[in-house]
PDB file of C-alpha atoms in Angstrom:
ATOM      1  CA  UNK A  24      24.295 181.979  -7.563  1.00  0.00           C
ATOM      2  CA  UNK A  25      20.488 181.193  -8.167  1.00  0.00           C
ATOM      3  CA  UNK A  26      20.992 177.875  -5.657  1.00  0.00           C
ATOM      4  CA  UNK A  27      22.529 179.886  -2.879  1.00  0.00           C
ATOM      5  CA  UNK A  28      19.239 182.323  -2.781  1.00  0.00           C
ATOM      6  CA  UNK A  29      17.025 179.333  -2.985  1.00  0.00           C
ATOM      7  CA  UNK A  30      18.984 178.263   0.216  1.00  0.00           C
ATOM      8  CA  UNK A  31      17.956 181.510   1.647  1.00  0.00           C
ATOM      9  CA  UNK A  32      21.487 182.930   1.739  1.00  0.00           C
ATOM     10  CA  UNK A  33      22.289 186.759   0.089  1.00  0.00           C
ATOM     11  CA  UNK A  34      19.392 188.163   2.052  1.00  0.00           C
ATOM     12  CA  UNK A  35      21.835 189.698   4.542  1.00  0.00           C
ATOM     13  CA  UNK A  36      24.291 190.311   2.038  1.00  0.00           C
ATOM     14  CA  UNK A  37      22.956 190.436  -1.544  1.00  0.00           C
ATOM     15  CA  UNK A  38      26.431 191.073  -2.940  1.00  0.00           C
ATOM     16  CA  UNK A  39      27.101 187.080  -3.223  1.00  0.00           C
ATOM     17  CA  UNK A  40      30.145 188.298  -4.710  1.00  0.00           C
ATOM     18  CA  UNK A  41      31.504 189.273  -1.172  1.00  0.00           C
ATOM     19  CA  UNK A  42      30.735 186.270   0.171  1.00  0.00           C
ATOM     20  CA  UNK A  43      32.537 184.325  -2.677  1.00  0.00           C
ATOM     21  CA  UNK A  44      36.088 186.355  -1.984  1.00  0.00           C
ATOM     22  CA  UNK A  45      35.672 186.032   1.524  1.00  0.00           C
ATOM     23  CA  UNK A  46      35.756 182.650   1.160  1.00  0.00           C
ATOM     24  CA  UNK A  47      38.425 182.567  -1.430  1.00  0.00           C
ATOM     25  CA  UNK A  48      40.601 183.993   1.397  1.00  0.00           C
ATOM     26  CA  UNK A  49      39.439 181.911   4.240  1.00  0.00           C
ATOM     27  CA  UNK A  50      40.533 178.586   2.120  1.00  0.00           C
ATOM     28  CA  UNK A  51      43.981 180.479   1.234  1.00  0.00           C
ATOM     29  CA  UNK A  52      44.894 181.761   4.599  1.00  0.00           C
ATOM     30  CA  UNK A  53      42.907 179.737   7.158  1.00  0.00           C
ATOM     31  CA  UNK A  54      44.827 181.662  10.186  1.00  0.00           C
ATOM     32  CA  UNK A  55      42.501 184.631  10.200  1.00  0.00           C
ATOM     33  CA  UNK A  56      42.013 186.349  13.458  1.00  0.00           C
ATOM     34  CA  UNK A  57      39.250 188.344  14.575  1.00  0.00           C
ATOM     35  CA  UNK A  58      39.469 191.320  14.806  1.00  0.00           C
ATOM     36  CA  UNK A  59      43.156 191.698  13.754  1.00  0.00           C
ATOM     37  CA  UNK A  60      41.990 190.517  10.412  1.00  0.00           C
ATOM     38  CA  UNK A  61      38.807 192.200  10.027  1.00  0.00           C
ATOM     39  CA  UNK A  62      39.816 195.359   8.203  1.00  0.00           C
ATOM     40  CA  UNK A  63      41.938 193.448   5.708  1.00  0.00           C
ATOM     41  CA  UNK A  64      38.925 190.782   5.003  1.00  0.00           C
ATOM     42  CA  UNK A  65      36.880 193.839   4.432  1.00  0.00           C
ATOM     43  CA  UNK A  66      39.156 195.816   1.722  1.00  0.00           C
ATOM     44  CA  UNK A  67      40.170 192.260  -0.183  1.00  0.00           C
ATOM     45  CA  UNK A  68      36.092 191.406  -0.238  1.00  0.00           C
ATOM     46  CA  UNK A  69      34.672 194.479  -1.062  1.00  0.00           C
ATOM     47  CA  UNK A  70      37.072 196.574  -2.758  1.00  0.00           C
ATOM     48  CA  UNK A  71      35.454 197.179  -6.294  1.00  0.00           C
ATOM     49  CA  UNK A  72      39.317 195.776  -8.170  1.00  0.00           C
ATOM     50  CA  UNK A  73      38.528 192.684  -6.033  1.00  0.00           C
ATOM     51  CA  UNK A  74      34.990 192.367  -6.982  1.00  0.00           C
ATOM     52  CA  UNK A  75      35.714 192.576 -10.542  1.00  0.00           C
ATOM     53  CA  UNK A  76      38.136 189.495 -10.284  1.00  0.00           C
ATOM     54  CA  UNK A  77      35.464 187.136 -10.319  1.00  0.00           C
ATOM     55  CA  UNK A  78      35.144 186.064 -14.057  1.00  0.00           C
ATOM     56  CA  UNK A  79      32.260 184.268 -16.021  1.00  0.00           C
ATOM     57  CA  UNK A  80      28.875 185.226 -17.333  1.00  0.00           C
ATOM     58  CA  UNK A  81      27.350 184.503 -14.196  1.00  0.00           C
ATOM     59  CA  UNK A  82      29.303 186.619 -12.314  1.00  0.00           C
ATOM     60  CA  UNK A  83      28.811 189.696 -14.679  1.00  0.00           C
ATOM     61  CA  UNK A  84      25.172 189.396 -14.605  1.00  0.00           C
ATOM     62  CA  UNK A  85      24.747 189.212 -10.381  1.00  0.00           C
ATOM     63  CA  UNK A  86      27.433 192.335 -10.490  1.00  0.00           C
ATOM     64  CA  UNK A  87      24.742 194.390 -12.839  1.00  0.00           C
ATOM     65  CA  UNK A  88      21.694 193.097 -10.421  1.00  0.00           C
ATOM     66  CA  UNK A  89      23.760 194.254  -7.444  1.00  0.00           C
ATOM     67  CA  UNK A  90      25.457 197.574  -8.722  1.00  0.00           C
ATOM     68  CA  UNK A  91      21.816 198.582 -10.485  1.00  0.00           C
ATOM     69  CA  UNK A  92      19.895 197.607  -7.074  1.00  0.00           C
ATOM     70  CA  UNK A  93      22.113 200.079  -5.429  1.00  0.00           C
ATOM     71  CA  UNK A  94      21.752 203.142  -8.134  1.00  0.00           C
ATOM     72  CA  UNK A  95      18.181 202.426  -7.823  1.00  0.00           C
ATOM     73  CA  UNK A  96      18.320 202.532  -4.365  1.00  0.00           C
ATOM     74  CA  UNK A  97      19.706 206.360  -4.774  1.00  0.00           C
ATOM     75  CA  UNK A  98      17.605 207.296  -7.400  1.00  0.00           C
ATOM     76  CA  UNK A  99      14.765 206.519  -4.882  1.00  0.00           C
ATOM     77  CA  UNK A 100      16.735 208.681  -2.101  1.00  0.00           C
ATOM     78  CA  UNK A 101      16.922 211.542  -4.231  1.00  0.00           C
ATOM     79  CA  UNK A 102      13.601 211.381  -5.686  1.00  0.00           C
ATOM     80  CA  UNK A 103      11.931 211.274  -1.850  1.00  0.00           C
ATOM     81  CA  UNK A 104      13.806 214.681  -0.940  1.00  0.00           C
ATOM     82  CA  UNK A 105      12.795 215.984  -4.280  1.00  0.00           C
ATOM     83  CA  UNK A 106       9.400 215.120  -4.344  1.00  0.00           C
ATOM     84  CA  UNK A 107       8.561 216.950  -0.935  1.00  0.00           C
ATOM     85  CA  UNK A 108      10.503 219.776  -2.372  1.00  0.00           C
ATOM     86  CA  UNK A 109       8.301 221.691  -4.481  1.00  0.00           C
ATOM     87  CA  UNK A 110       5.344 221.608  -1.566  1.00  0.00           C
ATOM     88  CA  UNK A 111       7.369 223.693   0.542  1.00  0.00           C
ATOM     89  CA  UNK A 112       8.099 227.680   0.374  1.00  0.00           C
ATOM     90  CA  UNK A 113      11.235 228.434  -1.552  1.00  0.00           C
ATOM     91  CA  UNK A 114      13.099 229.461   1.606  1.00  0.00           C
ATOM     92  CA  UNK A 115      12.263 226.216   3.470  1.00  0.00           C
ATOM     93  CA  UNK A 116      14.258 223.863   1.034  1.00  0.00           C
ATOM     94  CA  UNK A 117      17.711 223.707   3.101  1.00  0.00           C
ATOM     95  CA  UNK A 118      15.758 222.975   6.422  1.00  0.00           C
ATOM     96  CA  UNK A 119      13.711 219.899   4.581  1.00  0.00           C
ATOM     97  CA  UNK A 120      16.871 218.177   2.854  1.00  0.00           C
ATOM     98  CA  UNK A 121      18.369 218.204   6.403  1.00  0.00           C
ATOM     99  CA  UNK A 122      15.646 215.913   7.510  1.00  0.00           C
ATOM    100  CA  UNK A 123      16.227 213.507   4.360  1.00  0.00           C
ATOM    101  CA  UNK A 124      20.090 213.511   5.449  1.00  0.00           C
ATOM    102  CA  UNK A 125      19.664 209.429   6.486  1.00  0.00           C
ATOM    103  CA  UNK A 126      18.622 208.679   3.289  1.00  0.00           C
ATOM    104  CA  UNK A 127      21.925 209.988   1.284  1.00  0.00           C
ATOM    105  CA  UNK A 128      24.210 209.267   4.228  1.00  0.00           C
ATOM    106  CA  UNK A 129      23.065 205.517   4.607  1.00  0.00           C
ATOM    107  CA  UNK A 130      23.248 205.706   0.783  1.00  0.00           C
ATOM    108  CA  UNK A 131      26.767 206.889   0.684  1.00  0.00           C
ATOM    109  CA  UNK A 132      25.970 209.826  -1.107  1.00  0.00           C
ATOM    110  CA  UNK A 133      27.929 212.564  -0.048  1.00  0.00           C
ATOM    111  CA  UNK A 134      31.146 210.660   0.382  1.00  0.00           C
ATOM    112  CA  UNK A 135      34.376 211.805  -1.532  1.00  0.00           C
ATOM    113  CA  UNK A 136      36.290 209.847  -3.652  1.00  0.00           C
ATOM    114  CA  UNK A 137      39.429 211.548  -3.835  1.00  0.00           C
ATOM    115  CA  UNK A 138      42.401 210.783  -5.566  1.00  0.00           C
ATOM    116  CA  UNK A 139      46.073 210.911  -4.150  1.00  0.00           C
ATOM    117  CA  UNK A 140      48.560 212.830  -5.845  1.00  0.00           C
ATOM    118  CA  UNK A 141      50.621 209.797  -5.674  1.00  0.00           C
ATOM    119  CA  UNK A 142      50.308 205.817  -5.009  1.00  0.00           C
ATOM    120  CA  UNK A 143      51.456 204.538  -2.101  1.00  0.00           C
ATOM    121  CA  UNK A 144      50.943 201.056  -0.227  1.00  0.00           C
ATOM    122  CA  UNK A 145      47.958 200.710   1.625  1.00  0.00           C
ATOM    123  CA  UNK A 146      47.728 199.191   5.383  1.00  0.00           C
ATOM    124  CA  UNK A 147      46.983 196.054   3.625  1.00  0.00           C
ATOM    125  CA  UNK A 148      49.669 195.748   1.371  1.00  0.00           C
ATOM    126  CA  UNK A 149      47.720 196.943  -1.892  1.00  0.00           C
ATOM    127  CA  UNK A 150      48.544 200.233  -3.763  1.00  0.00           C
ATOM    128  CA  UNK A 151      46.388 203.097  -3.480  1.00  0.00           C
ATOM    129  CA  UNK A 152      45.750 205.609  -5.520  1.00  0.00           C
ATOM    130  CA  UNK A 153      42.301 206.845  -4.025  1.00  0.00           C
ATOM    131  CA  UNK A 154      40.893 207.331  -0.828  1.00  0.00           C
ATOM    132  CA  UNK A 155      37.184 207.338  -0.264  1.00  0.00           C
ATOM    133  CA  UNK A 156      36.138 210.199   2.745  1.00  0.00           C
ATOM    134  CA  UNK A 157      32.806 209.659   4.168  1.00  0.00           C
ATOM    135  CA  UNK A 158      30.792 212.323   3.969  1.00  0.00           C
ATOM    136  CA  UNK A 159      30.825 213.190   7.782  1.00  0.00           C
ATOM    137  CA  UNK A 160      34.559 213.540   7.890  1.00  0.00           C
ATOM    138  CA  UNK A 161      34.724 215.182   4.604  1.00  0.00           C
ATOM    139  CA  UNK A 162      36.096 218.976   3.947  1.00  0.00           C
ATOM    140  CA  UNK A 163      32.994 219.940   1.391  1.00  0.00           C
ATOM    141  CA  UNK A 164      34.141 223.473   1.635  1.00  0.00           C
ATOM    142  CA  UNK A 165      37.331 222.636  -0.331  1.00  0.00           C
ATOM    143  CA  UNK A 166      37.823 222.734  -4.072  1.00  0.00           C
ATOM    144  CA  UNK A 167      40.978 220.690  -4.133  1.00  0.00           C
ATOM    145  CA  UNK A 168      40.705 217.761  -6.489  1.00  0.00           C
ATOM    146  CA  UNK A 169      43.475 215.428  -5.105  1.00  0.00           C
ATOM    147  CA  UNK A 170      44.220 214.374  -1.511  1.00  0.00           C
ATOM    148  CA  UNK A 171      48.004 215.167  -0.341  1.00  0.00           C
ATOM    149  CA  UNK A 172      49.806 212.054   0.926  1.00  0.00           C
ATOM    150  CA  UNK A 173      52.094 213.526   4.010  1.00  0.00           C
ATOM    151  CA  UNK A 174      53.442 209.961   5.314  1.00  0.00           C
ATOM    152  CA  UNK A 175      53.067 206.482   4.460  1.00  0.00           C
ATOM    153  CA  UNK A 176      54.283 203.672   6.119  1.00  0.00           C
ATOM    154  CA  UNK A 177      53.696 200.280   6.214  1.00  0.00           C
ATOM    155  CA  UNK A 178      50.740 200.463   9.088  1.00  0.00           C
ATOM    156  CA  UNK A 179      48.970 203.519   8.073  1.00  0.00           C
ATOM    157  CA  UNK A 180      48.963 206.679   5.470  1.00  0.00           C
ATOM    158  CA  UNK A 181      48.357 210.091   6.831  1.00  0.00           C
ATOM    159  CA  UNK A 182      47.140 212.593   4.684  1.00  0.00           C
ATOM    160  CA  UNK A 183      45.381 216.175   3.638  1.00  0.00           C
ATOM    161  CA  UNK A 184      42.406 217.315   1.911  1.00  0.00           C
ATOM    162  CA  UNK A 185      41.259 220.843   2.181  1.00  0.00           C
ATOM    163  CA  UNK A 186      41.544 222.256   5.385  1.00  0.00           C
ATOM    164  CA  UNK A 187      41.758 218.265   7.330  1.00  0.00           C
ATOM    165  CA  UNK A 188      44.108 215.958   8.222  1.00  0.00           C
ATOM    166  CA  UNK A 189      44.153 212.067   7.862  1.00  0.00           C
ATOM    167  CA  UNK A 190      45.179 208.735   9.033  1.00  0.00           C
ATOM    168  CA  UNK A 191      44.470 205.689   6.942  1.00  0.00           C
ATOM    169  CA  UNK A 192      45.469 202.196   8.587  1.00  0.00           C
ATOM    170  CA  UNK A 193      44.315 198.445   9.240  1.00  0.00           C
ATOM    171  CA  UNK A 194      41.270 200.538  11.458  1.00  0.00           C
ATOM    172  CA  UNK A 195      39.969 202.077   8.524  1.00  0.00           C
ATOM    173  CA  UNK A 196      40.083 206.364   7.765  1.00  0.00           C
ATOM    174  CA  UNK A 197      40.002 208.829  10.631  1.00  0.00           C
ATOM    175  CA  UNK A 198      40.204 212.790  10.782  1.00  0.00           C
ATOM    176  CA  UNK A 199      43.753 213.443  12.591  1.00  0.00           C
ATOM    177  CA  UNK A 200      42.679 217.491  13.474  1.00  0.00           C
ATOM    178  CA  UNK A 201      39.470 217.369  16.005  1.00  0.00           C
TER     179      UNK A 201
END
């Protein structure tokens, strides 16, 4: 890991761990085709099971830098809308954590995790018993705890949570009812 930065490489992506699985699947299945292929090199190289499947010391210790990078990378988003906050008039709040809304949507903080109320095969072959919503399609009105799997099939997964519907396939998650 520490001669790949020297090269100058994990400056784009810092999560070398990515770029290790996606090359673990370009030397097992060299017939990859762009973009047919791109969702399913994204879910096997990224997916949190996957990342964990790289073993040794090494690997453990660039997993903490990464994963404590990132939850110091929120702490910092919430701490900027915070620190502004107690400047302004109570009733002004709302209005000023609108303008900080980059920071916790590049951040990924107001995406759902939701789980399903049962496993089912993914697009890509790989049982799933979560979905992550991003926070733009999200229902955050809702106080349902699990999303409700309606179809699955072996190209996509439609579901429900709260009051929306959605599809789940190789093209990634998109709200079924606008």
């Amino acid at each position: 890991i520490g001669s790949a930065r020297q090269a100058g490489l994990g400056s784009v992506y810092p999560d070398m761990r990515v770029l290790q699985l996606t090359r673990d699947l370009a030397e097992k299945r060299p017939d990859i085709e762009i973009p047919r292929d791109n969702r399913w090199l994204v879910e096997m190289a990224t997916h949190p099971e996957r990342l964990a499947t790289l073993a040794g010391e090494r690997w453990q210790k660039h997993a903490q830098e990464v994963e404590g990078g990132d939850l110091a990378k929120g702490v910092r988003a919430f701490y900027a809308g915070l620190s502004e906050l107690y400047r302004l008039p109570f009733g002004d709040f709302e209005c000023h954590f609108r303008e900080n809304e980059e920071a916790r949507t590049r951040l990924g903080l107001d995406s759902l995790r939701v789980p399903l109320d049962r496993s089912v095969a993914g697009p890509f072959g790989i049982a799933l018993a979560e979905v992550l919503i991003p926070g733009h399609l999200a229902d955050k009105k809702t106080s349902e705890d699990r999303a409700t799997v309606i179809t699955d099939g072996p190209d996509s997964i439609v579901l429900t949570h709260g009051a929306h519907r959605y599809r789940y396939s190789r093209y990634g998650l998109e709200k079924l009812d606008e």
